[in-house]
GROMACS .gro file of C-alpha atoms in nm:
model
  367
    1MET     CA    1  -0.051  -3.921  -4.146
    2ILE     CA    2   0.115  -3.981  -3.775
    3HIS     CA    3  -0.190  -3.972  -3.498
    4ALA     CA    4   0.002  -3.964  -3.160
    5PRO     CA    5  -0.186  -3.988  -2.868
    6CYS     CA    6   0.022  -3.945  -2.568
    7ASP     CA    7  -0.061  -3.992  -2.195
    8VAL     CA    8   0.225  -3.802  -2.117
    9LEU     CA    9   0.127  -3.422  -2.263
   10SER     CA   10  -0.189  -3.410  -2.378
   11ALA     CA   11  -0.109  -3.147  -2.614
   12CYS     CA   12   0.041  -3.408  -2.791
   13LYS     CA   13  -0.289  -3.491  -2.949
   14THR     CA   14  -0.319  -3.124  -3.076
   15SER     CA   15  -0.217  -3.185  -3.442
   16PRO     CA   16  -0.106  -3.497  -3.657
   17SER     CA   17   0.168  -3.267  -3.815
   18CYS     CA   18   0.331  -3.064  -3.518
   19VAL     CA   19   0.358  -3.087  -3.161
   20GLN     CA   20   0.275  -2.844  -2.957
   21PHE     CA   21   0.230  -2.777  -2.569
   22ASN     CA   22   0.240  -2.462  -2.331
   23PHE     CA   23   0.514  -2.526  -2.058
   24CYS     CA   24   0.506  -2.239  -1.789
   25SER     CA   25   0.339  -2.039  -2.084
   26ILE     CA   26   0.649  -2.097  -2.319
   27ARG     CA   27   0.504  -2.249  -2.650
   28LEU     CA   28   0.761  -2.508  -2.804
   29SER     CA   29   0.647  -2.663  -3.149
   30LEU     CA   30   0.828  -2.971  -3.305
   31SER     CA   31   0.791  -3.015  -3.685
   32PHE     CA   32   0.798  -3.388  -3.773
   33THR     CA   33   0.897  -3.231  -4.128
   34LEU     CA   34   1.175  -3.076  -3.956
   35LEU     CA   35   1.306  -3.381  -3.766
   36LYS     CA   36   1.249  -3.587  -4.053
   37ILE     CA   37   1.084  -3.828  -3.883
   38ASP     CA   38   0.820  -3.901  -4.148
   39THR     CA   39   1.061  -4.065  -4.397
   40LEU     CA   40   1.179  -4.284  -4.067
   41PRO     CA   41   0.981  -4.643  -4.086
   42MET     CA   42   0.905  -4.618  -3.722
   43ALA     CA   43   0.758  -4.261  -3.745
   44ARG     CA   44   0.418  -4.452  -3.795
   45SER     CA   45   0.430  -4.654  -3.448
   46SER     CA   46   0.257  -4.540  -3.182
   47GLY     CA   47   0.576  -4.618  -2.989
   48MET     CA   48   0.765  -4.365  -3.171
   49ALA     CA   49   0.488  -4.103  -3.053
   50VAL     CA   50   0.529  -4.192  -2.699
   51ILE     CA   51   0.950  -4.119  -2.755
   52CYS     CA   52   0.827  -3.787  -2.911
   53CYS     CA   53   0.656  -3.685  -2.633
   54PHE     CA   54   0.881  -3.773  -2.363
   55LEU     CA   55   1.159  -3.587  -2.592
   56LEU     CA   56   0.952  -3.271  -2.532
   57LEU     CA   57   0.892  -3.317  -2.184
   58PHE     CA   58   1.258  -3.369  -2.124
   59GLY     CA   59   1.355  -3.105  -2.376
   60ALA     CA   60   1.131  -2.823  -2.239
   61VAL     CA   61   1.295  -2.481  -2.134
   62ARG     CA   62   1.165  -2.395  -1.829
   63CYS     CA   63   1.054  -2.013  -1.854
   64LYS     CA   64   1.293  -1.795  -1.624
   65THR     CA   65   1.256  -1.470  -1.402
   66VAL     CA   66   1.407  -1.167  -1.575
   67LYS     CA   67   1.779  -1.116  -1.506
   68ARG     CA   68   1.674  -0.767  -1.331
   69ASP     CA   69   1.476  -0.938  -1.060
   70VAL     CA   70   1.695  -1.198  -1.007
   71LYS     CA   71   1.993  -0.966  -0.931
   72ALA     CA   72   1.804  -0.716  -0.743
   73LEU     CA   73   1.641  -1.004  -0.513
   74ASN     CA   74   1.992  -1.164  -0.459
   75GLU     CA   75   2.125  -0.762  -0.351
   76ILE     CA   76   1.863  -0.788  -0.118
   77LYS     CA   77   1.945  -1.119   0.031
   78ALA     CA   78   2.310  -1.016   0.097
   79SER     CA   79   2.177  -0.736   0.293
   80LEU     CA   80   1.908  -0.890   0.497
   81GLY     CA   81   1.977  -1.078   0.850
   82TRP     CA   82   1.963  -1.438   0.854
   83ARG     CA   83   1.602  -1.447   0.959
   84VAL     CA   84   1.506  -1.433   0.597
   85VAL     CA   85   1.792  -1.579   0.368
   86TYR     CA   86   1.775  -1.897   0.520
   87ALA     CA   87   1.433  -1.929   0.336
   88TRP     CA   88   1.540  -1.781   0.052
   89VAL     CA   89   1.685  -2.089  -0.134
   90GLY     CA   90   1.766  -2.164  -0.466
   91ASP     CA   91   1.888  -1.962  -0.761
   92ASP     CA   92   1.548  -1.821  -0.874
   93PRO     CA   93   1.340  -1.629  -0.637
   94CYS     CA   94   1.033  -1.711  -0.834
   95GLY     CA   95   1.113  -2.055  -0.777
   96ASP     CA   96   1.299  -2.340  -0.941
   97GLY     CA   97   1.226  -2.694  -1.041
   98ASP     CA   98   1.127  -2.859  -0.689
   99LEU     CA   99   1.227  -2.497  -0.520
  100PRO     CA  100   0.921  -2.318  -0.416
  101PRO     CA  101   0.954  -1.902  -0.435
  102TRP     CA  102   1.128  -1.703  -0.200
  103SER     CA  103   0.959  -1.647   0.136
  104GLY     CA  104   0.760  -1.323   0.081
  105VAL     CA  105   0.831  -1.307  -0.291
  106THR     CA  106   0.546  -1.343  -0.562
  107CYS     CA  107   0.593  -1.336  -0.924
  108SER     CA  108   0.374  -1.288  -1.235
  109GLN     CA  109   0.398  -1.376  -1.584
  110GLN     CA  110   0.478  -1.162  -1.862
  111GLY     CA  111   0.521  -1.290  -2.183
  112ASP     CA  112   0.818  -1.571  -2.189
  113TYR     CA  113   0.925  -1.439  -1.838
  114ARG     CA  114   0.861  -1.410  -1.491
  115VAL     CA  115   0.856  -1.086  -1.301
  116VAL     CA  116   0.870  -1.024  -0.924
  117THR     CA  117   0.542  -0.815  -0.838
  118GLU     CA  118   0.506  -0.810  -0.474
  119LEU     CA  119   0.763  -0.810  -0.185
  120GLU     CA  120   0.637  -0.881   0.159
  121VAL     CA  121   0.918  -0.925   0.402
  122TYR     CA  122   0.781  -0.756   0.728
  123ALA     CA  123   0.827  -0.856   1.153
  124VAL     CA  124   1.144  -1.020   1.063
  125SER     CA  125   1.415  -0.757   1.232
  126ILE     CA  126   1.576  -0.642   0.896
  127VAL     CA  127   1.858  -0.403   1.066
  128GLY     CA  128   2.003  -0.096   0.843
  129PRO     CA  129   1.940   0.122   0.550
  130PHE     CA  130   1.654   0.116   0.292
  131PRO     CA  131   1.785  -0.149   0.041
  132THR     CA  132   1.770   0.044  -0.257
  133ALA     CA  133   1.786  -0.230  -0.480
  134VAL     CA  134   1.421  -0.283  -0.428
  135THR     CA  135   1.383   0.020  -0.653
  136ASN     CA  136   1.511  -0.232  -0.966
  137LEU     CA  137   1.199  -0.425  -0.897
  138LEU     CA  138   1.013  -0.233  -1.195
  139ASP     CA  139   0.670  -0.428  -1.185
  140LEU     CA  140   0.647  -0.424  -0.804
  141THR     CA  141   0.290  -0.384  -0.702
  142ARG     CA  142   0.317  -0.406  -0.343
  143LEU     CA  143   0.579  -0.328  -0.144
  144ASP     CA  144   0.558  -0.407   0.220
  145LEU     CA  145   0.890  -0.390   0.485
  146HIS     CA  146   0.693  -0.289   0.801
  147ASN     CA  147   0.805  -0.387   1.138
  148ASN     CA  148   1.145  -0.414   1.074
  149LYS     CA  149   1.427  -0.157   1.197
  150LEU     CA  150   1.528   0.002   0.859
  151THR     CA  151   1.696   0.355   0.902
  152GLY     CA  152   1.789   0.631   0.692
  153PRO     CA  153   1.566   0.752   0.407
  154ILE     CA  154   1.382   0.647   0.171
  155PRO     CA  155   1.576   0.687  -0.147
  156SER     CA  156   1.465   0.874  -0.432
  157GLN     CA  157   1.485   0.598  -0.675
  158ILE     CA  158   1.113   0.485  -0.518
  159GLY     CA  159   1.019   0.716  -0.795
  160ARG     CA  160   1.080   0.402  -1.054
  161LEU     CA  161   0.800   0.180  -0.896
  162LYS     CA  162   0.521   0.311  -1.158
  163HIS     CA  163   0.323   0.009  -1.087
  164LEU     CA  164   0.342   0.025  -0.700
  165ARG     CA  165  -0.048   0.026  -0.529
  166ILE     CA  166   0.069  -0.037  -0.174
  167LEU     CA  167   0.347   0.091   0.028
  168ASN     CA  168   0.404  -0.027   0.362
  169LEU     CA  169   0.731   0.091   0.540
  170ARG     CA  170   0.551   0.142   0.889
  171TRP     CA  171   0.697   0.095   1.205
  172ASN     CA  172   1.054   0.105   1.110
  173LYS     CA  173   1.350   0.367   1.213
  174LEU     CA  174   1.321   0.560   0.872
  175GLN     CA  175   1.412   0.935   0.894
  176ASP     CA  176   1.458   1.239   0.710
  177VAL     CA  177   1.235   1.415   0.452
  178LEU     CA  178   1.012   1.226   0.220
  179PRO     CA  179   1.170   1.259  -0.117
  180SER     CA  180   0.934   1.411  -0.347
  181GLU     CA  181   0.925   1.176  -0.608
  182ILE     CA  182   0.698   0.946  -0.391
  183GLY     CA  183   0.456   1.176  -0.627
  184GLU     CA  184   0.578   0.966  -0.923
  185LEU     CA  185   0.380   0.653  -0.771
  186LYS     CA  186   0.057   0.732  -0.987
  187LYS     CA  187  -0.102   0.408  -0.928
  188LEU     CA  188  -0.056   0.423  -0.550
  189THR     CA  189  -0.407   0.353  -0.360
  190HIS     CA  190  -0.260   0.322   0.010
  191LEU     CA  191   0.097   0.467   0.157
  192TYR     CA  192   0.143   0.373   0.549
  193LEU     CA  193   0.477   0.550   0.672
  194SER     CA  194   0.347   0.571   1.023
  195PHE     CA  195   0.599   0.518   1.344
  196ASN     CA  196   0.925   0.631   1.209
  197SER     CA  197   1.097   0.950   1.243
  198PHE     CA  198   1.021   1.121   0.876
  199LYS     CA  199   1.064   1.498   0.955
  200GLY     CA  200   0.999   1.800   0.746
  201GLU     CA  201   0.764   1.888   0.563
  202ILE     CA  202   0.450   1.685   0.425
  203PRO     CA  203   0.539   1.653   0.039
  204VAL     CA  204   0.261   1.864  -0.170
  205GLU     CA  205   0.352   1.608  -0.419
  206LEU     CA  206   0.140   1.351  -0.266
  207SER     CA  207  -0.101   1.557  -0.426
  208ASN     CA  208  -0.017   1.388  -0.747
  209LEU     CA  209  -0.123   1.038  -0.635
  210PRO     CA  210  -0.494   1.014  -0.824
  211GLU     CA  211  -0.573   0.734  -0.697
  212LEU     CA  212  -0.483   0.730  -0.306
  213ARG     CA  213  -0.709   0.635  -0.084
  214TYR     CA  214  -0.538   0.557   0.245
  215LEU     CA  215  -0.257   0.802   0.375
  216TYR     CA  216  -0.082   0.677   0.715
  217LEU     CA  217   0.158   0.995   0.819
  218HIS     CA  218   0.132   0.954   1.204
  219GLU     CA  219   0.351   0.934   1.488
  220ASN     CA  220   0.653   1.123   1.286
  221ARG     CA  221   0.843   1.428   1.320
  222PHE     CA  222   0.677   1.672   1.027
  223SER     CA  223   0.632   2.011   1.052
  224GLY     CA  224   0.499   2.292   0.858
  225LYS     CA  225   0.182   2.296   0.763
  226ILE     CA  226  -0.030   2.055   0.579
  227PRO     CA  227  -0.061   2.087   0.163
  228PRO     CA  228  -0.411   2.195   0.105
  229GLU     CA  229  -0.323   2.027  -0.208
  230LEU     CA  230  -0.451   1.734  -0.074
  231GLY     CA  231  -0.811   1.774  -0.073
  232ASN     CA  232  -0.762   1.779  -0.455
  233LEU     CA  233  -0.747   1.386  -0.373
  234LYS     CA  234  -1.053   1.294  -0.541
  235ASN     CA  235  -1.064   0.930  -0.392
  236LEU     CA  236  -0.876   0.971  -0.035
  237ARG     CA  237  -1.077   0.831   0.208
  238HIS     CA  238  -0.847   0.835   0.542
  239LEU     CA  239  -0.601   1.098   0.639
  240ASP     CA  240  -0.413   1.055   0.905
  241VAL     CA  241  -0.136   1.309   1.005
  242SER     CA  242  -0.137   1.296   1.415
  243ASN     CA  243   0.089   1.274   1.664
  244ASN     CA  244   0.298   1.506   1.433
  245HIS     CA  245   0.452   1.904   1.490
  246LEU     CA  246   0.227   2.057   1.219
  247THR     CA  247   0.082   2.397   1.252
  248GLY     CA  248  -0.124   2.594   1.044
  249THR     CA  249  -0.541   2.596   1.063
  250LEU     CA  250  -0.824   2.392   0.942
  251ARG     CA  251  -0.908   2.690   0.729
  252ASP     CA  252  -0.556   2.658   0.570
  253LEU     CA  253  -0.634   2.297   0.500
  254ILE     CA  254  -0.989   2.333   0.368
  255GLY     CA  255  -0.999   2.632   0.206
  256ASN     CA  256  -1.403   2.686   0.106
  257GLY     CA  257  -1.497   2.360   0.186
  258ASN     CA  258  -1.470   2.203  -0.157
  259CYS     CA  259  -1.247   1.969  -0.141
  260PHE     CA  260  -1.160   1.595   0.016
  261PRO     CA  261  -1.484   1.494  -0.195
  262SER     CA  262  -1.439   1.120  -0.034
  263LEU     CA  263  -1.275   1.170   0.299
  264ARG     CA  264  -1.438   1.008   0.575
  265ASN     CA  265  -1.157   1.005   0.848
  266LEU     CA  266  -0.934   1.311   0.936
  267TYR     CA  267  -0.704   1.283   1.213
  268LEU     CA  268  -0.540   1.588   1.292
  269ASN     CA  269  -0.504   1.519   1.682
  270ASN     CA  270  -0.163   1.557   1.903
  271ASN     CA  271  -0.039   1.833   1.664
  272GLN     CA  272  -0.012   2.236   1.713
  273LEU     CA  273  -0.271   2.346   1.475
  274GLY     CA  274  -0.461   2.684   1.583
  275GLY     CA  275  -0.743   2.879   1.470
  276GLY     CA  276  -1.113   2.785   1.479
  277LEU     CA  277  -1.358   2.537   1.321
  278PRO     CA  278  -1.501   2.725   0.985
  279ASP     CA  279  -1.818   2.700   0.876
  280GLN     CA  280  -1.700   2.489   0.559
  281LEU     CA  281  -1.626   2.174   0.771
  282ALA     CA  282  -1.975   2.128   0.652
  283ASN     CA  283  -1.881   2.120   0.310
  284LEU     CA  284  -1.717   1.772   0.409
  285SER     CA  285  -2.053   1.546   0.355
  286ASN     CA  286  -1.859   1.206   0.401
  287LEU     CA  287  -1.684   1.286   0.682
  288GLU     CA  288  -1.745   1.057   0.955
  289ILE     CA  289  -1.472   1.119   1.204
  290LEU     CA  290  -1.278   1.438   1.310
  291TYR     CA  291  -1.010   1.399   1.562
  292LEU     CA  292  -0.906   1.744   1.693
  293SER     CA  293  -0.764   1.637   2.042
  294TYR     CA  294  -0.486   1.811   2.199
  295ASN     CA  295  -0.366   2.114   1.948
  296LYS     CA  296  -0.401   2.488   2.027
  297MET     CA  297  -0.742   2.537   1.870
  298THR     CA  298  -1.000   2.857   1.986
  299GLY     CA  299  -1.318   3.009   1.913
  300ALA     CA  300  -1.633   2.837   1.907
  301VAL     CA  301  -1.786   2.492   1.796
  302PRO     CA  302  -1.999   2.648   1.502
  303PRO     CA  303  -2.394   2.531   1.414
  304LYS     CA  304  -2.293   2.416   1.091
  305LEU     CA  305  -2.110   2.086   1.211
  306VAL     CA  306  -2.443   1.981   1.268
  307GLN     CA  307  -2.519   1.995   0.867
  308ILE     CA  308  -2.263   1.711   0.786
  309PRO     CA  309  -2.487   1.397   0.782
  310ARG     CA  310  -2.228   1.155   0.875
  311LEU     CA  311  -2.035   1.253   1.165
  312THR     CA  312  -2.004   0.980   1.412
  313TYR     CA  313  -1.720   1.071   1.588
  314LEU     CA  314  -1.618   1.445   1.714
  315TYR     CA  315  -1.282   1.477   1.933
  316LEU     CA  316  -1.277   1.851   2.018
  317ASP     CA  317  -1.089   1.779   2.404
  318HIS     CA  318  -0.771   1.961   2.523
  319ASN     CA  319  -0.787   2.291   2.286
  320ALA     CA  320  -0.895   2.652   2.376
  321PHE     CA  321  -1.232   2.609   2.285
  322ILE     CA  322  -1.496   2.834   2.390
  323GLY     CA  323  -1.911   2.921   2.412
  324ARG     CA  324  -2.171   2.663   2.423
  325ILE     CA  325  -2.230   2.331   2.240
  326PRO     CA  326  -2.504   2.328   1.944
  327GLU     CA  327  -2.797   2.179   2.086
  328GLY     CA  328  -2.810   1.998   1.746
  329LEU     CA  329  -2.507   1.785   1.794
  330TYR     CA  330  -2.699   1.578   2.100
  331LYS     CA  331  -2.926   1.565   1.878
  332HIS     CA  332  -2.737   1.426   1.563
  333PRO     CA  333  -2.874   1.079   1.451
  334PHE     CA  334  -2.499   0.950   1.385
  335LEU     CA  335  -2.314   1.122   1.644
  336LYS     CA  336  -2.226   0.849   1.878
  337GLU     CA  337  -1.929   1.045   2.108
  338LEU     CA  338  -1.856   1.364   2.117
  339TYR     CA  339  -1.543   1.490   2.356
  340ILE     CA  340  -1.487   1.808   2.519
  341GLU     CA  341  -1.292   1.784   2.819
  342GLY     CA  342  -0.976   2.011   2.849
  343ASN     CA  343  -1.169   2.348   2.680
  344ASN     CA  344  -1.326   2.669   2.820
  345PHE     CA  345  -1.642   2.594   2.706
  346LYS     CA  346  -1.939   2.758   2.939
  347PRO     CA  347  -2.077   2.574   3.197
  348GLY     CA  348  -2.335   2.274   3.104
  349ALA     CA  349  -2.147   2.178   2.804
  350LYS     CA  350  -2.124   1.778   2.805
  351ALA     CA  351  -1.967   1.538   2.643
  352LYS     CA  352  -2.188   1.262   2.474
  353GLY     CA  353  -2.093   0.871   2.446
  354MET     CA  354  -1.818   0.675   2.643
  355HIS     CA  355  -1.505   0.851   2.514
  356LYS     CA  356  -1.248   0.599   2.412
  357VAL     CA  357  -0.916   0.674   2.168
  358LEU     CA  358  -0.975   0.594   1.833
  359ASP     CA  359  -0.726   0.376   1.705
  360VAL     CA  360  -0.774   0.245   1.326
  361ILE     CA  361  -0.595  -0.045   1.270
  362ASP     CA  362  -0.381  -0.013   0.967
  363THR     CA  363  -0.448  -0.344   0.791
  364GLU     CA  364  -0.830  -0.301   0.815
  365PHE     CA  365  -0.763  -0.136   0.487
  366LEU     CA  366  -0.519  -0.370   0.333
  367PHE     CA  367  -0.691  -0.572   0.045
   0.00000   0.00000   0.00000
């Protein structure tokens, strides 16, 4: 029986009959019987055991990144600007030998291979169309290309990224309609598409994203009505569709009020919404921010709004509201801001708090 103490590979101590170790999660086993070392007189020497360990070390097979991901990242590399390319050194995006992973690329181990799980290449002035090769990175959980100069549409192949949780494309020059295939990203929790030039209607397929928590669509060119089906998203906390060309009414959006059970922040300002404030708003029990400034809304402010327990910011300015402000709003325990300028309220109506433009920073919700 051979006992093989080895300072080079501690795993050589695990078994007298078989040497095993994990190198990058690949198990390499070497049987003394198969090597017929036990038939040699030298095998009984500790020196041979050390030689065995070195053979294992230098003969080990390093785990590799799946070819699909290597090919996709190299295609992306070929289409990106020099600021990215100069930092992407080596043949393997997940790192090779002494070379680290490519900047912005995060990999994980799956079985005997590595896969790309995160791609974050932002604020580096990438110019040109959305790199379709990204959609071949099938294990992505985070894709962040924000603050670049990407143009054209989001390709329909985006629906292939079934594991995606965070998609951040804000602050680009993307155009055209949103592909309905975004609704196939069932694990998506954060969707940032603000500050682009998307047009057409907001796709109803977004209501097929059961895990969605934060939806940012502001500063685009969307038109038509906001799909009321979004109210079925049980986890949605933040909805921002401000600064578009949206029409319809709040009643169209919330129906009887049995919707948006987790919604805290609702930004509808700077659109073309009409109609009044329905009593059913009071059913949005978690609502904290209601931002309706610069629309075409009419009618009186219903006293039912006082019943929204956590209402903190209420912006009604620059619409065509009339009548009086319910007294209860001035006594509401949480309401800090009530802004009413630019309406047709009766004399005596007054604002509450010191008005400031609310701008919730996107990165506050990235985790």
